[in-house]
PDB file of C-alpha atoms in Angstrom:
ATOM      1  CA  MET L   1      21.941 -50.383  50.608  1.00 43.00           C
ATOM      2  CA  GLY L   2      24.448 -47.402  50.778  1.00 44.00           C
ATOM      3  CA  GLU L   3      24.025 -46.806  47.317  1.00 42.00           C
ATOM      4  CA  ASP L   4      20.471 -46.678  47.366  1.00 43.00           C
ATOM      5  CA  ARG L   5      20.569 -44.205  50.308  1.00 42.00           C
ATOM      6  CA  ALA L   6      23.111 -41.796  48.431  1.00 41.00           C
ATOM      7  CA  GLN L   7      20.466 -42.125  45.381  1.00 41.00           C
ATOM      8  CA  GLN L   8      17.630 -41.289  47.857  1.00 44.00           C
ATOM      9  CA  GLY L   9      19.608 -38.191  49.122  1.00 44.00           C
ATOM     10  CA  THR L  10      20.491 -37.149  45.616  1.00 42.00           C
ATOM     11  CA  ALA L  11      16.711 -37.221  44.626  1.00 45.00           C
ATOM     12  CA  LYS L  12      16.018 -35.319  47.697  1.00 46.00           C
ATOM     13  CA  ARG L  13      18.445 -32.188  46.890  1.00 47.00           C
ATOM     14  CA  ASP L  14      17.705 -32.531  43.407  1.00 51.00           C
ATOM     15  CA  GLY L  15      13.902 -32.203  43.748  1.00 50.00           C
ATOM     16  CA  ARG L  16      12.991 -34.148  40.441  1.00 59.00           C
ATOM     17  CA  THR L  17      10.259 -35.780  41.987  1.00 67.00           C
ATOM     18  CA  THR L  18       6.347 -35.777  41.319  1.00 64.00           C
ATOM     19  CA  GLN L  19       5.590 -34.554  44.831  1.00 89.00           C
ATOM     20  CA  THR L  20       8.155 -31.654  44.865  1.00 91.00           C
ATOM     21  CA  ARG L  21       6.540 -29.304  42.463  1.00 93.00           C
ATOM     22  CA  ALA L  22       3.657 -29.809  44.708  1.00 94.00           C
ATOM     23  CA  HIS L  23       5.536 -29.054  47.958  1.00 95.00           C
ATOM     24  CA  ILE L  24       6.920 -25.985  46.222  1.00 96.00           C
ATOM     25  CA  LEU L  25       3.418 -24.378  45.491  1.00 97.00           C
ATOM     26  CA  ARG L  26       2.244 -25.153  48.705  1.00 96.00           C
ATOM     27  CA  GLU L  27       5.241 -23.338  50.434  1.00 97.00           C
ATOM     28  CA  ALA L  28       5.284 -20.337  48.316  1.00 97.00           C
ATOM     29  CA  GLU L  29       1.669 -19.963  49.027  1.00 96.00           C
ATOM     30  CA  ARG L  30       2.007 -20.012  52.378  1.00 95.00           C
ATOM     31  CA  LEU L  31       4.723 -17.265  51.990  1.00 96.00           C
ATOM     32  CA  TYR L  32       2.470 -15.131  49.871  1.00 95.00           C
ATOM     33  CA  TYR L  33      -0.118 -15.074  52.416  1.00 93.00           C
ATOM     34  CA  ARG L  34       2.341 -13.955  54.997  1.00 91.00           C
ATOM     35  CA  GLY L  35       4.248 -11.360  52.819  1.00 91.00           C
ATOM     36  CA  GLY L  36       2.606 -10.928  49.307  1.00 92.00           C
ATOM     37  CA  TYR L  37       4.538 -11.489  46.335  1.00 94.00           C
ATOM     38  CA  GLY L  38       7.753  -9.778  48.010  1.00 93.00           C
ATOM     39  CA  GLY L  39       7.474 -12.263  50.502  1.00 94.00           C
ATOM     40  CA  VAL L  40       7.997 -15.445  48.198  1.00 95.00           C
ATOM     41  CA  ASN L  41      11.652 -16.066  48.744  1.00 95.00           C
ATOM     42  CA  LEU L  42      13.143 -18.642  46.532  1.00 95.00           C
ATOM     43  CA  GLN L  43      15.984 -19.268  48.899  1.00 95.00           C
ATOM     44  CA  GLU L  44      13.674 -19.654  51.651  1.00 96.00           C
ATOM     45  CA  ILE L  45      11.543 -22.259  49.911  1.00 96.00           C
ATOM     46  CA  ALA L  46      14.586 -24.328  48.978  1.00 95.00           C
ATOM     47  CA  ASP L  47      15.714 -24.340  52.387  1.00 95.00           C
ATOM     48  CA  THR L  48      12.475 -25.121  54.268  1.00 95.00           C
ATOM     49  CA  LEU L  49      11.947 -28.130  51.519  1.00 95.00           C
ATOM     50  CA  GLY L  50      15.619 -29.137  51.777  1.00 94.00           C
ATOM     51  CA  LEU L  51      16.067 -28.495  48.059  1.00 93.00           C
ATOM     52  CA  THR L  52      18.993 -26.578  45.623  1.00 92.00           C
ATOM     53  CA  LYS L  53      17.976 -23.470  43.981  1.00 90.00           C
ATOM     54  CA  ALA L  54      18.944 -25.447  41.006  1.00 90.00           C
ATOM     55  CA  ALA L  55      16.040 -27.907  41.859  1.00 89.00           C
ATOM     56  CA  LEU L  56      13.539 -25.150  42.104  1.00 92.00           C
ATOM     57  CA  PHE L  57      14.561 -23.749  38.570  1.00 92.00           C
ATOM     58  CA  HIS L  58      13.905 -27.406  37.482  1.00 92.00           C
ATOM     59  CA  HIS L  59      10.501 -27.062  37.928  1.00 93.00           C
ATOM     60  CA  PHE L  60      10.143 -23.308  37.470  1.00 95.00           C
ATOM     61  CA  ARG L  61      12.102 -21.441  35.516  1.00 94.00           C
ATOM     62  CA  SER L  62      11.839 -17.795  37.518  1.00 95.00           C
ATOM     63  CA  LYS L  63      10.081 -16.459  40.541  1.00 95.00           C
ATOM     64  CA  GLN L  64       7.692 -14.911  38.122  1.00 96.00           C
ATOM     65  CA  ASP L  65       6.612 -18.570  36.814  1.00 97.00           C
ATOM     66  CA  LEU L  66       6.393 -19.659  40.632  1.00 97.00           C
ATOM     67  CA  PHE L  67       4.080 -16.864  41.346  1.00 97.00           C
ATOM     68  CA  CYS L  68       1.941 -17.660  38.292  1.00 97.00           C
ATOM     69  CA  ALA L  69       1.486 -21.452  38.776  1.00 97.00           C
ATOM     70  CA  MET L  70       1.042 -20.801  42.789  1.00 97.00           C
ATOM     71  CA  LEU L  71      -2.056 -18.445  41.603  1.00 97.00           C
ATOM     72  CA  LEU L  72      -3.545 -20.981  39.327  1.00 97.00           C
ATOM     73  CA  GLU L  73      -3.149 -23.895  41.879  1.00 96.00           C
ATOM     74  CA  MET L  74      -4.672 -21.568  44.624  1.00 96.00           C
ATOM     75  CA  LEU L  75      -7.666 -20.896  42.392  1.00 96.00           C
ATOM     76  CA  ARG L  76      -7.954 -24.335  41.548  1.00 96.00           C
ATOM     77  CA  GLN L  77      -8.088 -25.588  45.223  1.00 95.00           C
ATOM     78  CA  ARG L  78     -11.221 -23.270  45.872  1.00 96.00           C
ATOM     79  CA  GLN L  79     -13.224 -24.136  42.932  1.00 96.00           C
ATOM     80  CA  GLN L  80     -13.656 -27.739  43.513  1.00 94.00           C
ATOM     81  CA  PRO L  81     -14.968 -27.470  46.929  1.00 96.00           C
ATOM     82  CA  LEU L  82     -16.955 -24.346  45.864  1.00 96.00           C
ATOM     83  CA  GLU L  83     -18.664 -26.314  42.964  1.00 96.00           C
ATOM     84  CA  ALA L  84     -19.258 -29.321  45.240  1.00 97.00           C
ATOM     85  CA  ALA L  85     -20.882 -26.995  48.102  1.00 97.00           C
ATOM     86  CA  ILE L  86     -23.290 -25.374  45.461  1.00 97.00           C
ATOM     87  CA  GLY L  87     -24.261 -28.689  44.010  1.00 95.00           C
ATOM     88  CA  ALA L  88     -25.171 -30.001  47.535  1.00 96.00           C
ATOM     89  CA  ALA L  89     -27.467 -26.903  48.532  1.00 95.00           C
ATOM     90  CA  SER L  90     -30.695 -26.387  47.134  1.00 92.00           C
ATOM     91  CA  GLY L  91     -32.294 -22.389  46.874  1.00 93.00           C
ATOM     92  CA  THR L  92     -30.345 -19.568  46.073  1.00 95.00           C
ATOM     93  CA  ALA L  93     -29.976 -18.312  49.692  1.00 96.00           C
ATOM     94  CA  GLU L  94     -28.531 -21.505  50.564  1.00 97.00           C
ATOM     95  CA  ARG L  95     -26.191 -21.804  47.536  1.00 97.00           C
ATOM     96  CA  LEU L  96     -24.878 -18.303  48.243  1.00 97.00           C
ATOM     97  CA  ARG L  97     -24.394 -19.199  52.031  1.00 97.00           C
ATOM     98  CA  ALA L  98     -22.492 -22.490  50.776  1.00 97.00           C
ATOM     99  CA  ILE L  99     -20.292 -20.219  48.823  1.00 97.00           C
ATOM    100  CA  MET L 100     -19.598 -18.114  51.688  1.00 96.00           C
ATOM    101  CA  ARG L 101     -18.726 -21.136  53.664  1.00 95.00           C
ATOM    102  CA  VAL L 102     -15.870 -22.386  51.415  1.00 96.00           C
ATOM    103  CA  MET L 103     -14.515 -18.832  50.951  1.00 95.00           C
ATOM    104  CA  ALA L 104     -14.375 -18.359  54.464  1.00 93.00           C
ATOM    105  CA  ALA L 105     -12.454 -21.483  55.082  1.00 93.00           C
ATOM    106  CA  PHE L 106      -9.487 -20.418  52.910  1.00 94.00           C
ATOM    107  CA  PRO L 107      -6.578 -17.794  53.760  1.00 93.00           C
ATOM    108  CA  PHE L 108      -7.712 -14.208  52.935  1.00 92.00           C
ATOM    109  CA  PHE L 109      -7.084 -13.300  49.419  1.00 92.00           C
ATOM    110  CA  ASP L 110      -7.835  -9.777  48.011  1.00 90.00           C
ATOM    111  CA  PRO L 111      -8.254  -9.910  44.305  1.00 90.00           C
ATOM    112  CA  MET L 112      -8.516  -5.845  44.196  1.00 88.00           C
ATOM    113  CA  LYS L 113      -5.053  -5.809  45.933  1.00 88.00           C
ATOM    114  CA  PHE L 114      -3.572  -8.181  43.794  1.00 93.00           C
ATOM    115  CA  GLN L 115      -4.834  -6.551  40.832  1.00 91.00           C
ATOM    116  CA  ALA L 116      -3.425  -3.135  42.063  1.00 91.00           C
ATOM    117  CA  ASP L 117       0.012  -4.479  43.524  1.00 92.00           C
ATOM    118  CA  GLU L 118       0.875  -7.670  42.003  1.00 95.00           C
ATOM    119  CA  HIS L 119      -0.741  -8.246  38.730  1.00 95.00           C
ATOM    120  CA  GLY L 120       2.054  -6.637  36.822  1.00 95.00           C
ATOM    121  CA  LYS L 121       4.781  -8.999  38.257  1.00 95.00           C
ATOM    122  CA  LEU L 122       3.133 -11.155  35.516  1.00 96.00           C
ATOM    123  CA  SER L 123       3.779 -11.300  32.084  1.00 96.00           C
ATOM    124  CA  PRO L 124       1.028 -10.155  29.614  1.00 97.00           C
ATOM    125  CA  GLU L 125       0.393 -14.033  28.899  1.00 97.00           C
ATOM    126  CA  GLN L 126       0.435 -15.074  32.695  1.00 97.00           C
ATOM    127  CA  GLN L 127      -1.950 -12.078  33.179  1.00 97.00           C
ATOM    128  CA  ARG L 128      -4.761 -13.227  31.028  1.00 97.00           C
ATOM    129  CA  THR L 129      -3.970 -17.129  32.078  1.00 97.00           C
ATOM    130  CA  VAL L 130      -4.718 -15.895  35.772  1.00 97.00           C
ATOM    131  CA  GLU L 131      -7.837 -13.648  34.934  1.00 96.00           C
ATOM    132  CA  GLN L 132      -9.120 -16.768  32.918  1.00 97.00           C
ATOM    133  CA  ALA L 133      -8.536 -18.962  35.844  1.00 97.00           C
ATOM    134  CA  PHE L 134     -10.064 -16.566  38.368  1.00 96.00           C
ATOM    135  CA  ALA L 135     -13.258 -16.124  36.161  1.00 96.00           C
ATOM    136  CA  MET L 136     -13.717 -20.001  35.669  1.00 97.00           C
ATOM    137  CA  CYS L 137     -12.863 -20.769  39.316  1.00 96.00           C
ATOM    138  CA  ILE L 138     -14.322 -18.146  41.294  1.00 97.00           C
ATOM    139  CA  GLN L 139     -16.632 -15.671  39.214  1.00 97.00           C
ATOM    140  CA  GLN L 140     -18.476 -18.517  36.881  1.00 97.00           C
ATOM    141  CA  PRO L 141     -19.847 -20.391  39.769  1.00 97.00           C
ATOM    142  CA  ILE L 142     -21.088 -17.217  41.636  1.00 97.00           C
ATOM    143  CA  ALA L 143     -22.480 -16.060  38.279  1.00 97.00           C
ATOM    144  CA  ARG L 144     -24.243 -19.187  37.567  1.00 97.00           C
ATOM    145  CA  THR L 145     -25.756 -19.171  40.961  1.00 97.00           C
ATOM    146  CA  LEU L 146     -27.251 -15.676  40.698  1.00 97.00           C
ATOM    147  CA  ALA L 147     -28.429 -16.456  37.290  1.00 97.00           C
ATOM    148  CA  GLU L 148     -30.439 -19.491  38.531  1.00 96.00           C
ATOM    149  CA  GLY L 149     -31.734 -17.221  41.338  1.00 96.00           C
ATOM    150  CA  VAL L 150     -33.022 -14.965  38.932  1.00 96.00           C
ATOM    151  CA  GLU L 151     -34.683 -17.780  37.058  1.00 96.00           C
ATOM    152  CA  ARG L 152     -35.907 -18.994  40.262  1.00 93.00           C
ATOM    153  CA  GLY L 153     -37.652 -15.561  41.107  1.00 94.00           C
ATOM    154  CA  ASP L 154     -35.828 -15.361  44.131  1.00 94.00           C
ATOM    155  CA  LEU L 155     -33.546 -12.644  42.661  1.00 94.00           C
ATOM    156  CA  ARG L 156     -34.485  -9.562  40.914  1.00 93.00           C
ATOM    157  CA  PRO L 157     -33.067  -9.112  37.281  1.00 94.00           C
ATOM    158  CA  HIS L 158     -29.631  -7.288  37.467  1.00 93.00           C
ATOM    159  CA  ARG L 159     -26.390  -6.742  35.379  1.00 94.00           C
ATOM    160  CA  PRO L 160     -24.573 -10.186  35.790  1.00 93.00           C
ATOM    161  CA  THR L 161     -21.091  -8.696  36.255  1.00 94.00           C
ATOM    162  CA  LEU L 162     -22.321  -5.925  38.981  1.00 95.00           C
ATOM    163  CA  GLY L 163     -24.022  -9.028  41.060  1.00 96.00           C
ATOM    164  CA  VAL L 164     -20.776 -10.956  41.019  1.00 96.00           C
ATOM    165  CA  MET L 165     -18.485  -7.958  41.809  1.00 95.00           C
ATOM    166  CA  TYR L 166     -21.053  -7.005  44.678  1.00 95.00           C
ATOM    167  CA  PHE L 167     -21.044 -10.459  45.998  1.00 96.00           C
ATOM    168  CA  LEU L 168     -17.206 -10.843  45.825  1.00 95.00           C
ATOM    169  CA  THR L 169     -17.092  -7.477  47.938  1.00 94.00           C
ATOM    170  CA  LEU L 170     -19.180  -9.113  50.799  1.00 94.00           C
ATOM    171  CA  VAL L 171     -17.048 -12.146  50.622  1.00 94.00           C
ATOM    172  CA  MET L 172     -13.976  -9.959  51.589  1.00 93.00           C
ATOM    173  CA  MET L 173     -15.734  -9.045  54.919  1.00 92.00           C
ATOM    174  CA  LEU L 174     -15.864 -12.790  55.757  1.00 91.00           C
ATOM    175  CA  PRO L 175     -13.921 -14.163  58.545  1.00 89.00           C
ATOM    176  CA  SER L 176     -11.101 -15.937  57.459  1.00 88.00           C
ATOM    177  CA  PRO L 177      -7.477 -16.970  58.119  1.00 89.00           C
ATOM    178  CA  GLY L 178      -5.156 -14.135  57.791  1.00 88.00           C
ATOM    179  CA  HIS L 179      -7.529 -11.361  57.128  1.00 88.00           C
ATOM    180  CA  PRO L 180      -6.091  -8.157  57.793  1.00 87.00           C
ATOM    181  CA  ASN L 181      -8.680  -7.098  60.098  1.00 85.00           C
ATOM    182  CA  LEU L 182      -7.875  -8.967  63.391  1.00 81.00           C
ATOM    183  CA  ARG L 183     -11.408  -9.405  64.372  1.00 77.00           C
ATOM    184  CA  LEU L 184     -12.212 -11.305  60.949  1.00 79.00           C
ATOM    185  CA  ALA L 185      -9.349 -13.031  60.838  1.00 72.00           C
ATOM    186  CA  SER L 186     -10.291 -14.971  64.332  1.00 69.00           C
ATOM    187  CA  GLY L 187     -13.269 -16.625  62.510  1.00 63.00           C
ATOM    188  CA  ALA L 188     -15.521 -16.091  65.523  1.00 67.00           C
ATOM    189  CA  ASP L 189     -19.288 -16.388  65.098  1.00 84.00           C
ATOM    190  CA  LEU L 190     -19.272 -17.580  61.379  1.00 88.00           C
ATOM    191  CA  ASP L 191     -22.709 -18.562  61.011  1.00 90.00           C
ATOM    192  CA  THR L 192     -24.070 -15.049  62.011  1.00 91.00           C
ATOM    193  CA  HIS L 193     -21.637 -13.106  60.287  1.00 91.00           C
ATOM    194  CA  ILE L 194     -22.490 -14.938  57.037  1.00 94.00           C
ATOM    195  CA  ASP L 195     -26.171 -14.509  57.805  1.00 93.00           C
ATOM    196  CA  GLU L 196     -25.822 -10.716  57.917  1.00 92.00           C
ATOM    197  CA  LEU L 197     -23.846 -10.472  54.772  1.00 94.00           C
ATOM    198  CA  LEU L 198     -26.256 -12.529  52.964  1.00 95.00           C
ATOM    199  CA  ALA L 199     -29.147 -10.532  54.427  1.00 93.00           C
ATOM    200  CA  PHE L 200     -27.250  -7.481  52.861  1.00 92.00           C
ATOM    201  CA  PHE L 201     -26.667  -8.934  49.465  1.00 94.00           C
ATOM    202  CA  LEU L 202     -30.412 -10.428  49.313  1.00 92.00           C
ATOM    203  CA  HIS L 203     -32.095  -7.578  51.022  1.00 90.00           C
ATOM    204  CA  GLY L 204     -30.029  -4.638  51.619  1.00 86.00           C
ATOM    205  CA  LEU L 205     -30.482  -2.040  54.301  1.00 75.00           C
ATOM    206  CA  ALA L 206     -34.112  -0.435  53.201  1.00 72.00           C
ATOM    207  CA  GLY L 207     -37.005  -0.698  55.751  1.00 62.00           C
ATOM    208  CA  GLU L 208     -40.092  -2.625  54.721  1.00 57.00           C
TER     209      GLU L 208
END
């Protein structure tokens, strides 16, 4: 019995369980939302999870590797509900509204700030991997929805890249947890906010 407890304690400190990697990624993501790349402190992660630094380095060779894995997991978490919401909605406007609802539920992430301030923290190979993941998890579902909207006659033909970029710019204005604009961080009146942003996207501000 005592030996079993000792082995369990060693396993906890060693951190070589299948769940430990997921716990590390979640904690890294929490710190990232709080303070960006600089806020992802390996010692704080280890202390919070009751691990040694050696246990962290068993799963991730460096802070850079942890940061890359965290970004990939963060994008994957968004992709699954995004695809599900699109599949459950009918009509272009409803699908775009569903995308906005999903994105508003996740903590605020500014891809332009990431590109300017944190993209360079990754190796060239990691940069390509994250860019491909962002395209697959976020951009492609939006691009597909817009393309289907053009086919339906709901949207006028447009350059796909510009359409996706414009839509993502509006997504950054959604009320979401951790938004730097405190009014938007509250998430108040989400439906009205989404409707107004969607009207901007579909109709612009021009009069009849």
